mmCIF file of C-alpha atoms in Angstrom:
data_model
loop_
_atom_site.group_PDB
_atom_site.id
_atom_site.type_symbol
_atom_site.label_atom_id
_atom_site.label_comp_id
_atom_site.label_asym_id
_atom_site.label_seq_id
_atom_site.Cartn_x
_atom_site.Cartn_y
_atom_site.Cartn_z
ATOM 1 C CA MET Z 108 32.176 75.191 140.149
ATOM 2 C CA LYS Z 109 35.915 74.654 139.708
ATOM 3 C CA LEU Z 110 37.767 77.155 137.444
ATOM 4 C CA PRO Z 111 39.714 76.257 134.497
ATOM 5 C CA HIS Z 112 43.636 75.400 135.007
ATOM 6 C CA LYS Z 113 44.339 77.358 131.273
ATOM 7 C CA THR Z 114 41.996 79.422 132.697
ATOM 8 C CA LEU Z 115 43.313 80.858 135.627
ATOM 9 C CA ASN Z 116 47.078 80.621 133.822
ATOM 10 C CA TYR Z 117 45.964 82.945 131.867
ATOM 11 C CA ILE Z 118 44.794 85.125 134.060
ATOM 12 C CA ALA Z 119 48.168 84.638 135.982
ATOM 13 C CA GLN Z 120 50.258 85.058 132.799
ATOM 14 C CA HIS Z 121 48.731 88.231 130.701
ATOM 15 C CA LEU Z 122 45.831 89.719 132.073
ATOM 16 C CA PRO Z 123 47.284 93.031 133.026
ATOM 17 C CA GLY Z 124 48.559 93.775 136.413
ATOM 18 C CA LEU Z 125 46.705 91.001 137.984
ATOM 19 C CA ALA Z 126 50.011 88.851 138.693
ATOM 20 C CA ALA Z 127 52.383 89.915 141.381
ATOM 21 C CA PRO Z 128 55.395 91.336 139.902
ATOM 22 C CA ALA Z 129 57.653 89.101 141.254
ATOM 23 C CA LYS Z 130 55.774 86.319 139.009
ATOM 24 C CA LYS Z 131 54.970 88.223 135.689
ATOM 25 C CA THR Z 132 57.201 86.951 133.423
ATOM 26 C CA THR Z 133 57.345 83.330 134.897
ATOM 27 C CA GLU Z 134 55.589 80.480 133.583
ATOM 28 C CA LEU Z 135 53.974 78.469 135.408
ATOM 29 C CA PRO Z 136 54.904 74.625 135.458
ATOM 30 C CA GLN Z 137 51.970 72.105 134.125
ATOM 31 C CA ASP Z 138 50.404 70.092 136.008
ATOM 32 C CA LYS Z 139 52.792 69.825 139.018
ATOM 33 C CA GLU Z 140 52.291 68.991 142.104
ATOM 34 C CA PHE Z 141 53.219 70.258 145.740
ATOM 35 C CA THR Z 142 53.169 69.866 149.376
ATOM 36 C CA ILE Z 143 51.750 73.730 150.842
ATOM 37 C CA ASP Z 144 55.089 74.308 151.468
ATOM 38 C CA GLU Z 145 56.001 74.267 148.495
ATOM 39 C CA LEU Z 146 53.271 75.435 146.979
ATOM 40 C CA ALA Z 147 53.848 78.225 149.549
ATOM 41 C CA ARG Z 148 57.532 78.702 147.921
ATOM 42 C CA ALA Z 149 56.249 78.928 144.489
ATOM 43 C CA SER Z 150 53.921 81.645 145.373
ATOM 44 C CA ASP Z 151 56.520 83.913 147.143
ATOM 45 C CA THR Z 152 53.594 83.629 150.238
ATOM 46 C CA THR Z 153 53.223 81.416 153.997
ATOM 47 C CA VAL Z 154 51.900 78.500 155.456
ATOM 48 C CA ARG Z 155 49.757 80.216 157.117
ATOM 49 C CA ASN Z 156 47.842 82.259 153.848
ATOM 50 C CA ILE Z 157 47.809 79.185 151.963
ATOM 51 C CA ARG Z 158 45.595 78.366 154.918
ATOM 52 C CA ALA Z 159 43.888 81.101 155.824
ATOM 53 C CA TYR Z 160 42.887 80.998 151.829
ATOM 54 C CA GLN Z 161 41.720 77.889 151.818
ATOM 55 C CA ASP Z 162 39.237 79.059 154.981
ATOM 56 C CA ARG Z 163 37.930 81.686 153.066
ATOM 57 C CA GLY Z 164 36.936 80.100 149.650
ATOM 58 C CA LEU Z 165 39.355 81.485 148.182
ATOM 59 C CA LEU Z 166 41.344 78.946 147.245
ATOM 60 C CA PRO Z 167 40.183 74.721 146.532
ATOM 61 C CA PRO Z 168 41.561 72.726 149.704
ATOM 62 C CA PRO Z 169 44.513 70.004 148.547
ATOM 63 C CA GLU Z 170 44.058 66.678 146.857
ATOM 64 C CA LEU Z 171 43.959 64.417 150.202
ATOM 65 C CA ARG Z 172 46.206 61.407 149.998
ATOM 66 C CA GLY Z 173 46.295 59.379 153.366
ATOM 67 C CA ARG Z 174 47.445 62.065 155.105
ATOM 68 C CA LYS Z 175 49.085 64.428 153.298
ATOM 69 C CA GLY Z 176 46.906 67.259 151.117
ATOM 70 C CA TYR Z 177 48.791 67.710 147.541
ATOM 71 C CA TYR Z 178 47.749 71.117 145.339
ATOM 72 C CA PHE Z 179 48.350 71.467 141.723
ATOM 73 C CA THR Z 180 49.220 73.943 139.378
ATOM 74 C CA SER Z 181 45.822 75.298 140.316
ATOM 75 C CA HIS Z 182 46.398 76.100 143.180
ATOM 76 C CA LEU Z 183 49.570 78.428 142.482
ATOM 77 C CA ALA Z 184 47.108 80.521 139.836
ATOM 78 C CA ARG Z 185 44.652 81.158 142.388
ATOM 79 C CA LEU Z 186 47.572 82.502 144.693
ATOM 80 C CA ARG Z 187 49.244 84.420 141.586
ATOM 81 C CA VAL Z 188 45.199 86.040 140.923
ATOM 82 C CA ILE Z 189 44.664 86.226 144.868
ATOM 83 C CA ALA Z 190 48.855 88.310 145.294
ATOM 84 C CA GLY Z 191 48.150 90.535 141.992
ATOM 85 C CA LEU Z 192 44.434 91.794 143.488
ATOM 86 C CA LEU Z 193 45.588 92.322 147.001
ATOM 87 C CA ASP Z 194 48.323 94.581 144.840
ATOM 88 C CA ARG Z 195 46.195 96.630 143.271
ATOM 89 C CA GLY Z 196 44.374 97.525 146.832
ATOM 90 C CA TYR Z 197 41.361 94.296 146.833
ATOM 91 C CA SER Z 198 40.460 92.976 149.952
ATOM 92 C CA LEU Z 199 39.841 89.774 150.617
ATOM 93 C CA ASN Z 200 35.716 89.990 150.607
ATOM 94 C CA SER Z 201 36.551 91.215 147.302
ATOM 95 C CA ILE Z 202 38.508 89.370 145.920
ATOM 96 C CA LYS Z 203 36.025 86.376 146.977
ATOM 97 C CA ASP Z 204 33.485 88.290 145.394
ATOM 98 C CA LEU Z 205 35.558 88.626 142.059
ATOM 99 C CA ILE Z 206 36.848 84.597 141.848
ATOM 100 C CA ASP Z 207 33.082 84.383 142.528
ATOM 101 C CA ALA Z 208 31.758 85.899 139.065
ATOM 102 C CA LEU Z 209 34.880 84.724 137.264
ATOM 103 C CA GLU Z 210 33.313 80.763 138.194
ATOM 104 C CA ASN Z 211 29.810 82.352 137.227
ATOM 105 C CA GLY Z 212 31.168 83.006 133.799
ATOM 106 C CA ILE Z 213 32.051 86.543 134.401
ATOM 107 C CA ASP Z 214 35.595 87.259 132.588
ATOM 108 C CA LEU Z 215 37.454 88.714 135.127
ATOM 109 C CA ARG Z 216 38.818 90.668 132.057
ATOM 110 C CA HIS Z 217 35.596 92.674 131.870
ATOM 111 C CA LEU Z 218 34.916 92.810 135.472
ATOM 112 C CA MET Z 219 39.145 94.630 136.146
ATOM 113 C CA GLY Z 220 38.040 96.470 132.593
ATOM 114 C CA LEU Z 221 35.301 98.639 134.677
ATOM 115 C CA GLU Z 222 37.662 98.872 137.440
ATOM 116 C CA SER Z 223 39.591 99.944 135.832
ATOM 117 C CA ALA Z 224 38.003 102.958 133.633
ATOM 118 C CA MET Z 225 36.578 104.013 137.675
ATOM 119 C CA THR Z 226 40.514 104.653 138.777
ATOM 120 C CA SER Z 227 42.549 105.074 136.762
ATOM 121 C CA PRO Z 228 43.693 108.961 136.375
ATOM 122 C CA TRP Z 229 40.894 111.278 134.541
ATOM 123 C CA THR Z 230 45.050 112.880 132.929
ATOM 124 C CA ASP Z 231 47.495 112.074 131.550
ATOM 125 C CA GLU Z 232 49.664 114.716 133.764
ATOM 126 C CA GLU Z 233 51.713 112.729 135.853
ATOM 127 C CA GLN Z 234 53.717 114.104 139.091
ATOM 128 C CA GLN Z 235 56.891 116.240 138.329
ATOM 129 C CA LEU Z 236 60.486 117.219 140.316
ATOM 130 C CA VAL Z 237 60.579 119.940 140.033
ATOM 131 C CA PRO Z 238 63.861 122.394 141.990
ATOM 132 C CA MET Z 239 63.242 124.915 144.610
ATOM 133 C CA THR Z 240 65.247 127.798 142.134
ATOM 134 C CA GLU Z 241 62.752 126.850 138.611
ATOM 135 C CA LEU Z 242 60.066 127.184 140.988
ATOM 136 C CA ILE Z 243 61.656 130.895 142.250
ATOM 137 C CA LYS Z 244 62.930 132.307 139.141
ATOM 138 C CA MET Z 245 58.857 131.878 137.394
ATOM 139 C CA PHE Z 246 57.058 133.331 140.687
ATOM 140 C CA GLY Z 247 60.084 135.213 142.473
ATOM 141 C CA ALA Z 248 58.648 137.418 145.015
ATOM 142 C CA TYR Z 249 55.524 136.060 144.937
ATOM 143 C CA LEU Z 250 56.762 132.653 146.279
ATOM 144 C CA THR Z 251 56.346 134.196 149.926
ATOM 145 C CA PRO Z 252 56.442 130.557 152.463
ATOM 146 C CA GLU Z 253 53.289 132.048 153.060
ATOM 147 C CA ALA Z 254 52.521 130.895 149.528
ATOM 148 C CA LEU Z 255 53.524 127.997 149.591
ATOM 149 C CA ALA Z 256 52.905 126.226 151.955
ATOM 150 C CA ARG Z 257 48.731 127.310 150.944
ATOM 151 C CA ALA Z 258 49.814 125.672 147.531
ATOM 152 C CA ALA Z 259 51.074 122.325 149.798
ATOM 153 C CA ASP Z 260 47.921 122.838 151.778
ATOM 154 C CA LEU Z 261 45.962 122.385 148.148
ATOM 155 C CA ASP Z 262 47.744 119.667 146.433
ATOM 156 C CA LEU Z 263 49.270 121.535 143.802
ATOM 157 C CA MET Z 264 53.009 121.369 145.208
ATOM 158 C CA ARG Z 265 55.011 120.224 147.805
ATOM 159 C CA PRO Z 266 59.198 120.608 149.031
ATOM 160 C CA GLU Z 267 60.969 117.400 148.952
ATOM 161 C CA GLY Z 268 64.552 119.069 149.760
ATOM 162 C CA THR Z 269 65.819 121.334 147.866
ATOM 163 C CA MET Z 270 63.159 120.041 145.597
ATOM 164 C CA VAL Z 271 59.062 120.278 145.006
ATOM 165 C CA ARG Z 272 57.299 117.854 143.368
ATOM 166 C CA VAL Z 273 53.819 119.804 141.323
ATOM 167 C CA ARG Z 274 51.145 117.970 140.583
ATOM 168 C CA SER Z 275 50.035 119.479 137.511
ATOM 169 C CA MET Z 276 52.779 120.875 135.536
ATOM 170 C CA ARG Z 277 50.098 122.380 133.247
ATOM 171 C CA THR Z 278 48.597 124.242 136.215
ATOM 172 C CA LEU Z 279 51.109 125.222 137.218
ATOM 173 C CA ARG Z 280 52.552 127.861 134.901
ATOM 174 C CA ALA Z 281 49.515 128.811 133.653
ATOM 175 C CA GLY Z 282 49.254 130.884 137.382
ATOM 176 C CA ALA Z 283 53.210 131.653 136.926
ATOM 177 C CA GLU Z 284 51.744 133.559 134.178
ATOM 178 C CA LEU Z 285 48.918 134.782 135.531
ATOM 179 C CA VAL Z 286 51.250 136.333 138.971
ATOM 180 C CA ALA Z 287 53.452 137.496 136.210
ATOM 181 C CA THR Z 288 50.288 140.307 134.836
ATOM 182 C CA GLY Z 289 50.839 141.246 138.529
ATOM 183 C CA ILE Z 290 48.379 138.766 140.039
ATOM 184 C CA PRO Z 291 49.407 137.873 143.413
ATOM 185 C CA LEU Z 292 50.291 134.290 144.033
ATOM 186 C CA GLU Z 293 48.333 133.959 147.445
ATOM 187 C CA GLU Z 294 45.121 135.017 145.633
ATOM 188 C CA LEU Z 295 44.997 133.505 142.177
ATOM 189 C CA LEU Z 296 45.722 130.151 145.219
ATOM 190 C CA ASP Z 297 42.426 132.008 147.452
ATOM 191 C CA ILE Z 298 40.565 130.933 143.984
ATOM 192 C CA VAL Z 299 41.812 127.562 143.516
ATOM 193 C CA ARG Z 300 40.546 126.869 146.913
ATOM 194 C CA MET Z 301 37.067 127.960 145.618
ATOM 195 C CA LEU Z 302 36.922 126.493 142.562
ATOM 196 C CA ARG Z 303 38.139 123.347 144.444
ATOM 197 C CA GLY Z 304 35.508 123.334 146.268
ATOM 198 C CA ASN Z 305 33.122 123.924 143.544
ATOM 199 C CA VAL Z 306 34.214 121.107 140.882
ATOM 200 C CA GLU Z 307 34.354 118.452 143.643
ATOM 201 C CA ARG Z 308 30.458 119.500 144.295
ATOM 202 C CA VAL Z 309 29.525 118.762 140.563
ATOM 203 C CA ALA Z 310 31.561 115.644 140.203
ATOM 204 C CA ASN Z 311 30.173 114.199 142.894
ATOM 205 C CA GLU Z 312 26.934 115.158 142.085
ATOM 206 C CA LEU Z 313 27.742 114.131 138.426
ATOM 207 C CA VAL Z 314 28.649 110.441 139.177
ATOM 208 C CA ARG Z 315 26.092 110.088 141.995
ATOM 209 C CA LEU Z 316 23.907 110.081 139.050
ATOM 210 C CA VAL Z 317 25.510 107.470 137.481
ATOM 211 C CA GLY Z 318 25.867 105.735 140.280
ATOM 212 C CA ASP Z 319 21.683 106.151 141.217
ATOM 213 C CA HIS Z 320 20.753 105.361 137.336
ATOM 214 C CA VAL Z 321 22.553 102.709 135.799
ATOM 215 C CA LEU Z 322 24.681 100.854 138.752
ATOM 216 C CA SER Z 323 22.661 100.874 142.181
ATOM 217 C CA ASN Z 324 20.849 97.545 139.730
ATOM 218 C CA TYR Z 325 23.460 95.352 139.719
ATOM 219 C CA GLU Z 326 23.974 96.238 143.704
ATOM 220 C CA THR Z 327 20.773 94.192 144.444
ATOM 221 C CA GLU Z 328 19.455 92.364 141.587
ATOM 222 C CA ASP Z 329 21.803 89.515 139.600
ATOM 223 C CA LEU Z 330 25.012 90.289 138.001
ATOM 224 C CA PRO Z 331 23.996 92.388 134.572
ATOM 225 C CA PRO Z 332 25.015 90.156 130.901
ATOM 226 C CA LYS Z 333 28.608 89.697 130.651
ATOM 227 C CA GLU Z 334 28.098 91.663 127.568
ATOM 228 C CA GLU Z 335 27.278 94.518 129.512
ATOM 229 C CA PHE Z 336 30.560 94.963 131.663
ATOM 230 C CA PRO Z 337 32.214 96.228 128.494
ATOM 231 C CA LYS Z 338 29.266 99.250 127.894
ATOM 232 C CA LEU Z 339 29.572 99.880 131.415
ATOM 233 C CA ALA Z 340 33.095 100.504 131.743
ATOM 234 C CA ASP Z 341 32.338 102.206 127.855
ATOM 235 C CA LEU Z 342 30.313 104.493 129.613
ATOM 236 C CA VAL Z 343 32.720 105.824 132.141
ATOM 237 C CA TRP Z 344 35.674 106.207 130.027
ATOM 238 C CA ARG Z 345 33.118 108.876 128.270
ATOM 239 C CA LEU Z 346 32.119 110.727 131.308
ATOM 240 C CA ARG Z 347 35.762 111.546 131.392
ATOM 241 C CA PRO Z 348 35.588 114.521 127.972
ATOM 242 C CA LEU Z 349 31.677 115.052 128.397
ATOM 243 C CA ALA Z 350 32.538 116.244 131.641
ATOM 244 C CA GLU Z 351 35.420 117.698 130.761
ATOM 245 C CA MET Z 352 33.626 120.049 127.718
ATOM 246 C CA ALA Z 353 30.165 120.279 130.174
ATOM 247 C CA VAL Z 354 32.341 121.947 132.370
ATOM 248 C CA HIS Z 355 34.774 123.719 129.698
ATOM 249 C CA ALA Z 356 31.311 124.985 128.083
ATOM 250 C CA GLU Z 357 30.931 126.149 131.192
ATOM 251 C CA LEU Z 358 33.361 128.292 132.298
ATOM 252 C CA ALA Z 359 33.890 129.874 129.422
ATOM 253 C CA ARG Z 360 30.154 131.074 129.978
ATOM 254 C CA ALA Z 361 30.872 132.733 133.159
ATOM 255 C CA MET Z 362 34.372 134.047 132.077
ATOM 256 C CA GLU Z 363 31.978 135.833 129.125
ATOM 257 C CA ASN Z 364 29.356 137.217 131.992
ATOM 258 C CA ALA Z 365 32.095 138.068 134.682
ATOM 259 C CA ALA Z 366 34.707 140.107 132.250
ATOM 260 C CA SER Z 367 31.766 142.086 130.675
ATOM 261 C CA ARG Z 368 30.369 141.949 134.408
ATOM 262 C CA LEU Z 369 33.138 143.375 136.046
ATOM 263 C CA LEU Z 370 36.008 144.891 133.843
ATOM 264 C CA SER Z 371 33.323 146.484 131.347
ATOM 265 C CA ASP Z 372 33.253 149.320 132.931
ATOM 266 C CA ARG Z 373 36.797 150.046 134.286
ATOM 267 C CA LEU Z 374 37.631 149.722 129.828
ATOM 268 C CA GLU Z 375 35.092 152.358 129.663
ATOM 269 C CA LYS Z 376 37.165 154.612 132.053
ATOM 270 C CA ILE Z 377 40.009 153.702 130.173
ATOM 271 C CA ILE Z 378 38.544 155.032 127.022
ATOM 272 C CA GLU Z 379 36.788 158.195 128.017
ATOM 273 C CA ARG Z 380 40.660 159.024 129.178
ATOM 274 C CA ILE Z 381 42.101 158.500 126.632
ATOM 275 C CA ALA Z 382 40.415 160.522 124.626
ATOM 276 C CA ARG Z 383 40.086 163.289 127.295
ATOM 277 C CA GLU Z 384 44.149 162.803 126.678
ATOM 278 C CA LYS Z 385 43.594 162.744 122.853
ATOM 279 C CA ASP Z 386 41.186 166.556 123.431
ATOM 280 C CA GLY Z 387 43.293 168.165 125.424
ATOM 281 C CA LYS Z 388 46.403 167.763 123.029
#
């Protein structure tokens, strides 16, 4: 089954993130013929790549007229889809599977919606470049070379000349507030390391449950019905706030228990000391 020209044209020009950057706003010519050299120039690829895509079944063969082959706008649209998917990190085998799914009636937007739900960042925070002088103001003498190396090892921040690339400013500011109370930065970083290990285990298990009980049926059986793809994507999107709420609730419970267990004795001693000093007066 050949993909309709209108379908390929739509995908190549309008589906967010799929068109190659250089071609993103370029209109496709209507019903134009190309030699293989002309197609390579129009698609910003090489003749060798075009032939390789044909060999892999990613690109339909040309129309032969005598000994010469002619390509059409549908081939150009297909090449733009391939280029966009390659830019997103897909392998040629994966692109072949996506195109096969499209030819079998699966809307590529639904497939890409599921891919986006699984691979897009799970935070709205963006990395920031911060002057080293600002970090020194925030942490003072606690920002030792050892602490900075430990933070870099945890991928929390990474020096770049006189600047530092910070992954999460919220985490950085929270750390600065805790350090301001007198807690050593390096000991805080040890806690981050412990926290990360535990959280990653929980995340792995949660995602494994989804893979084992929701997605595993589609690895060996027929593809799910077209209407199932938006539901699967919605499930992954809903995992985000649900996971965050669960972690927040469990951390709050653990903090309450830890504070009661570990701080109550010290608080009691402080109260007793205040009482003794009051009696002494």
